[in-house]
Amino acid sequence: MEAVKRPRGVRYRLKKGPKIVMIGVLFLLVGFTFYQSQQPKVRFNEEKIVEYGDRFEDAIASIVNQDKSRFDSVEVVSMDTSAISTEETPTFEGSIVATFKGNTKTVNFQFSVKDTQAPVIVSDVTSIDFSDANPFELTTLLETVSASDPVDGPLTLTYSFDDMKETRKLTAEEFSLAVRQLVYNRSYAFSAHATDSNGLSSSKHFDVTITDGGMKSVSSLSEEEKLALINDFTAKYSTVYDVTNDSVIHESGYDSKIYPASMTKMMTVYAALSILESNITPAWNNKEVVTLDTVYTVPTTIDYIHASDASNAGIWGNDVVSIRDLFYGIMLPSGADAALALSEALTGSSDGLVNKMNEIASELGMTRTHFANATGLHDNNHYTSMKDLVTLLKSAWQNDAYRLIMSSKVYVTDQPYVNGRHDVFESSSLSMLNMMGDDLVVASKSGFTDESARSLASVVIVDEAVYFIVVNQSNQDGLGLSAVTDTMYLINQYIK
C-alpha cells in the first residue's frame, strides 16, 4: 500500500508555529521585565510606628530607605503631611504616589502613632533645709518642681518618701503636711512622680534635711563623737545570733529574765498577723473577711491610753483607719493606741490579742516569757528573755508581711484620719541608726521604760547572711542613742 505524503508546506507550518509563539512570549517577557525595571518600588511590609511630633515626610523617607524602595520622587496623597496629631494615639491610613523614570505607582500604607516619650520633671533645686522656724520652705521647694509631657502638656505631680515600703503616692498638699510631722534633725529622701495619659512615668529624687534651730542632735555629731559613743558599750544584756548558721555568736544574760518594754510589740504585730491570716469575719465588718485594706472606726474605749506614759501613734476613738495603718502604727511609732485599736478590731477586746500573744509564745517554746499587755507598759508579770526574743524573731521574720512592716522606715497612712490629713509614721531607731552611719540594720524595734532602760532588737543582713541583735538595759544618754550605739558596737565586734 502506498504511503500518503503530506505537503511540505503543511509540515513546515506545523513545525515552525510553536516557535513563533515561543518567540512572541519571550518578547513579551523581555518587554514586561523592562517595564517592571522602569516602575517605582515602594514596599510596606508591616505596620509602621511613628513617634508623636514626627513629620510624615521624614517617616516615609525612613521607611522607603528601610524597605529598599526605588523611586525618583514620592508624594503623600489623601493625608495631611503636617505634624502628627498629639491629641490621641490614632492609626492613620493613606497612600503615596511614587515616580520612577516617568512611571508612577500608588501604594497604600498604615501608620500607628505611639507615645514613647516619658514626662520631664524639672526643678531649680534638688535639696532643701526645712526648719521649724520657716515651715513654708518645703512649699517653696515644691513650687519650683514642675512636670510636662510632649503629648499631654503640664502634668500634676505626686510625691512619695523613698523609704516607704508601701508605695502610695501623695498630692503636693498631702505631702507638704506629711513632711511637717517628721522628726527634726534628720534627713529624708523623697521623689516627685509624673505619669502621662499613656502610662509613661518619670521620677525625680530630692533630699530634705529637717532642723530645729540649733539643738544638739545626732546630725550635728562629728565622726569622732559618734565613734566614741559607739565604743562606749553599756548594755547589761545583749546577744548576737547568726540566723544563717543557727548559732549564738555572742551573749550576755541570754536566758535571764528581762522587761521588754515596747519590744513587746514585735509579738503584738506577729500575733495580730496570725489572727488576720485566719480570715476572721467580725460583725463590725458585716461578717466579711478582714484584710489589711479593711477600713475600721476606732472605738473610744482606747482613748484612756493617751493619759499613760505609753508612746502613741496619735490614734483616737472615732478615727477611721485601715487595718494596715494600725499595724504600721504599732511597729514604727510604737503606738500603744494602735495596739489597743488593733486588738479591738481583731478580737473584740483589748485583752484578746494578749491571749493570742501568750498562746504563740507557748507554741514557739518561749518558756521564759509572759505577756500582760499588748503595749509593753511595765508590769512585773510582763517579761521575756534574750533567748525567747530570738526565738520570736526566727519565726516572725519568715512571714512576708511581718518583714515588710518591721523593715519600713517611713509609712504614710491609707486613711486621712487626722483632721482630714494623712499621718506619717516613722521608725526613729532605723533613722538614728542610719544617721549614725549604719547601713547594715534592715529592721528594728526599740523599747524604753525605767525598768528596761534603752532596748533594741535589730535584724542585720551582710552578704545575704542574716543576724539578730538584741540589747537591753543600755544606759540612757541625752540623745537617746545608747541602744543604737550598743547595737553598732556589736556589729563591729562580731559581724563586720
Short mmCIF file of N, CA and C in Angstrom, two decimals, residues 85-157:
data_model
loop_
_atom_site.label_atom_id
_atom_site.label_comp_id
_atom_site.label_asym_id
_atom_site.label_seq_id
_atom_site.Cartn_x
_atom_site.Cartn_y
_atom_site.Cartn_z
N SER A 85 -0.91 64.41 64.77
CA SER A 85 -1.76 64.87 65.87
C SER A 85 -1.25 64.32 67.19
N THR A 86 -1.29 65.17 68.23
CA THR A 86 -0.86 64.73 69.55
C THR A 86 -2.03 64.63 70.53
N GLU A 87 -3.23 64.61 70.00
CA GLU A 87 -4.39 64.57 70.88
C GLU A 87 -4.69 63.16 71.39
N GLU A 88 -4.43 62.15 70.56
CA GLU A 88 -4.68 60.78 70.96
C GLU A 88 -3.59 59.89 70.39
N THR A 89 -3.83 58.57 70.43
CA THR A 89 -2.92 57.65 69.77
C THR A 89 -3.65 57.01 68.60
N PRO A 90 -3.75 57.71 67.46
CA PRO A 90 -4.56 57.19 66.37
C PRO A 90 -3.76 56.28 65.43
N THR A 91 -4.49 55.63 64.55
CA THR A 91 -3.88 54.91 63.44
C THR A 91 -4.30 55.61 62.15
N PHE A 92 -3.32 55.98 61.33
CA PHE A 92 -3.59 56.68 60.08
C PHE A 92 -3.44 55.74 58.90
N GLU A 93 -4.35 55.88 57.96
CA GLU A 93 -4.24 55.15 56.70
C GLU A 93 -4.18 56.16 55.56
N GLY A 94 -3.34 55.89 54.59
CA GLY A 94 -3.23 56.78 53.46
C GLY A 94 -2.52 56.09 52.31
N SER A 95 -2.12 56.86 51.33
CA SER A 95 -1.39 56.28 50.21
C SER A 95 -0.37 57.27 49.71
N ILE A 96 0.63 56.75 49.01
CA ILE A 96 1.65 57.60 48.41
C ILE A 96 1.75 57.26 46.93
N VAL A 97 2.19 58.22 46.14
CA VAL A 97 2.44 58.02 44.72
C VAL A 97 3.95 58.16 44.51
N ALA A 98 4.55 57.08 44.05
CA ALA A 98 5.98 57.08 43.78
C ALA A 98 6.21 57.16 42.28
N THR A 99 7.23 57.90 41.87
CA THR A 99 7.54 58.08 40.45
C THR A 99 8.96 57.62 40.18
N PHE A 100 9.11 56.88 39.07
CA PHE A 100 10.45 56.43 38.67
C PHE A 100 10.49 56.38 37.14
N LYS A 101 11.39 57.18 36.54
CA LYS A 101 11.55 57.22 35.09
C LYS A 101 10.22 57.45 34.37
N GLY A 102 9.45 58.37 34.93
CA GLY A 102 8.20 58.76 34.31
C GLY A 102 7.03 57.86 34.63
N ASN A 103 7.27 56.76 35.29
CA ASN A 103 6.20 55.85 35.67
C ASN A 103 5.79 56.10 37.11
N THR A 104 4.54 55.85 37.40
CA THR A 104 4.03 56.08 38.76
C THR A 104 3.42 54.81 39.33
N LYS A 105 3.39 54.78 40.68
CA LYS A 105 2.77 53.65 41.37
C LYS A 105 2.17 54.16 42.67
N THR A 106 0.95 53.74 42.94
CA THR A 106 0.27 54.14 44.17
C THR A 106 0.31 52.97 45.16
N VAL A 107 0.71 53.29 46.41
CA VAL A 107 0.83 52.26 47.45
C VAL A 107 0.09 52.72 48.69
N ASN A 108 -0.75 51.86 49.22
CA ASN A 108 -1.45 52.15 50.48
C ASN A 108 -0.56 51.80 51.66
N PHE A 109 -0.74 52.53 52.74
CA PHE A 109 0.07 52.24 53.93
C PHE A 109 -0.72 52.59 55.18
N GLN A 110 -0.14 52.20 56.35
CA GLN A 110 -0.79 52.47 57.64
C GLN A 110 0.28 52.88 58.65
N PHE A 111 0.00 53.97 59.37
CA PHE A 111 0.88 54.41 60.45
C PHE A 111 0.13 54.32 61.77
N SER A 112 0.77 53.74 62.78
CA SER A 112 0.25 53.82 64.14
C SER A 112 1.11 54.81 64.90
N VAL A 113 0.47 55.80 65.46
CA VAL A 113 1.21 56.84 66.18
C VAL A 113 1.28 56.45 67.65
N LYS A 114 2.49 56.36 68.16
CA LYS A 114 2.70 55.94 69.54
C LYS A 114 3.39 57.03 70.34
N ASP A 115 3.11 57.04 71.64
CA ASP A 115 3.79 57.94 72.56
C ASP A 115 4.86 57.14 73.30
N THR A 116 6.11 57.42 73.03
CA THR A 116 7.20 56.72 73.71
C THR A 116 8.04 57.66 74.57
N GLN A 117 7.62 58.92 74.69
CA GLN A 117 8.39 59.90 75.46
C GLN A 117 7.78 60.08 76.85
N ALA A 118 8.56 59.77 77.87
CA ALA A 118 8.09 59.92 79.25
C ALA A 118 8.05 61.41 79.62
N PRO A 119 7.25 61.76 80.64
CA PRO A 119 7.22 63.16 81.09
C PRO A 119 8.59 63.63 81.58
N VAL A 120 8.78 64.93 81.55
CA VAL A 120 10.03 65.53 82.02
C VAL A 120 9.74 66.32 83.29
N ILE A 121 10.48 66.02 84.37
CA ILE A 121 10.33 66.73 85.64
C ILE A 121 11.53 67.65 85.81
N VAL A 122 11.27 68.92 86.07
CA VAL A 122 12.35 69.89 86.24
C VAL A 122 12.18 70.61 87.58
N SER A 123 13.30 71.03 88.14
CA SER A 123 13.28 71.76 89.40
C SER A 123 14.54 72.62 89.50
N ASP A 124 14.40 73.74 90.20
CA ASP A 124 15.54 74.62 90.40
C ASP A 124 16.50 74.08 91.46
N VAL A 125 16.01 73.20 92.34
CA VAL A 125 16.84 72.68 93.43
C VAL A 125 16.64 71.17 93.54
N THR A 126 17.58 70.51 94.20
CA THR A 126 17.45 69.08 94.46
C THR A 126 17.47 68.76 95.96
N SER A 127 17.69 69.78 96.79
CA SER A 127 17.67 69.56 98.23
C SER A 127 17.30 70.86 98.93
N ILE A 128 16.84 70.72 100.16
CA ILE A 128 16.44 71.91 100.92
C ILE A 128 16.54 71.61 102.40
N ASP A 129 16.89 72.60 103.18
CA ASP A 129 16.85 72.51 104.63
C ASP A 129 15.51 73.07 105.09
N PHE A 130 14.78 72.26 105.81
CA PHE A 130 13.43 72.61 106.22
C PHE A 130 13.43 72.73 107.75
N SER A 131 13.14 73.91 108.26
CA SER A 131 13.25 74.12 109.70
C SER A 131 11.94 74.56 110.32
N ASP A 132 11.88 74.39 111.62
CA ASP A 132 10.69 74.80 112.37
C ASP A 132 10.48 76.30 112.28
N ALA A 133 11.58 77.02 112.09
CA ALA A 133 11.49 78.48 112.04
C ALA A 133 10.77 78.96 110.78
N ASN A 134 10.86 78.19 109.72
CA ASN A 134 10.23 78.58 108.47
C ASN A 134 9.55 77.37 107.84
N PRO A 135 8.36 77.01 108.30
CA PRO A 135 7.70 75.78 107.82
C PRO A 135 7.25 75.83 106.37
N PHE A 136 7.38 76.99 105.73
CA PHE A 136 6.92 77.09 104.35
C PHE A 136 8.06 76.90 103.34
N GLU A 137 9.24 76.56 103.85
CA GLU A 137 10.36 76.32 102.94
C GLU A 137 10.06 75.15 102.00
N LEU A 138 9.41 74.13 102.53
CA LEU A 138 9.09 72.98 101.70
C LEU A 138 8.10 73.37 100.59
N THR A 139 7.13 74.20 100.94
CA THR A 139 6.17 74.68 99.94
C THR A 139 6.92 75.41 98.83
N THR A 140 7.92 76.20 99.21
CA THR A 140 8.73 76.91 98.23
C THR A 140 9.45 75.94 97.31
N LEU A 141 9.96 74.85 97.89
CA LEU A 141 10.61 73.83 97.09
C LEU A 141 9.64 73.22 96.08
N LEU A 142 8.47 72.85 96.56
CA LEU A 142 7.51 72.19 95.69
C LEU A 142 7.07 73.11 94.55
N GLU A 143 7.05 74.42 94.81
CA GLU A 143 6.64 75.35 93.76
C GLU A 143 7.66 75.43 92.63
N THR A 144 8.89 74.99 92.88
CA THR A 144 9.92 75.02 91.83
C THR A 144 9.90 73.75 90.99
N VAL A 145 9.13 72.76 91.40
CA VAL A 145 9.09 71.49 90.68
C VAL A 145 7.91 71.49 89.72
N SER A 146 8.14 71.09 88.48
CA SER A 146 7.06 71.02 87.51
C SER A 146 7.30 69.83 86.58
N ALA A 147 6.23 69.40 85.94
CA ALA A 147 6.33 68.28 85.01
C ALA A 147 5.55 68.60 83.75
N SER A 148 6.09 68.21 82.62
CA SER A 148 5.39 68.42 81.35
C SER A 148 5.62 67.20 80.46
N ASP A 149 4.75 67.06 79.48
CA ASP A 149 4.80 65.92 78.58
C ASP A 149 4.58 66.42 77.15
N PRO A 150 5.30 65.89 76.16
CA PRO A 150 5.14 66.35 74.78
C PRO A 150 3.71 66.20 74.26
N VAL A 151 2.99 65.23 74.80
CA VAL A 151 1.63 64.98 74.35
C VAL A 151 0.61 65.69 75.22
N ASP A 152 0.72 65.51 76.54
CA ASP A 152 -0.30 66.00 77.46
C ASP A 152 -0.07 67.41 77.97
N GLY A 153 1.12 67.94 77.77
CA GLY A 153 1.42 69.26 78.31
C GLY A 153 1.74 69.19 79.80
N PRO A 154 1.42 70.24 80.58
CA PRO A 154 1.71 70.24 82.02
C PRO A 154 0.98 69.10 82.73
N LEU A 155 1.69 68.47 83.68
CA LEU A 155 1.12 67.36 84.44
C LEU A 155 1.13 67.66 85.92
N THR A 156 0.21 67.03 86.65
CA THR A 156 0.16 67.16 88.11
C THR A 156 1.13 66.16 88.73
N LEU A 157 1.94 66.63 89.66
CA LEU A 157 2.92 65.78 90.32
C LEU A 157 2.34 65.11 91.56
#
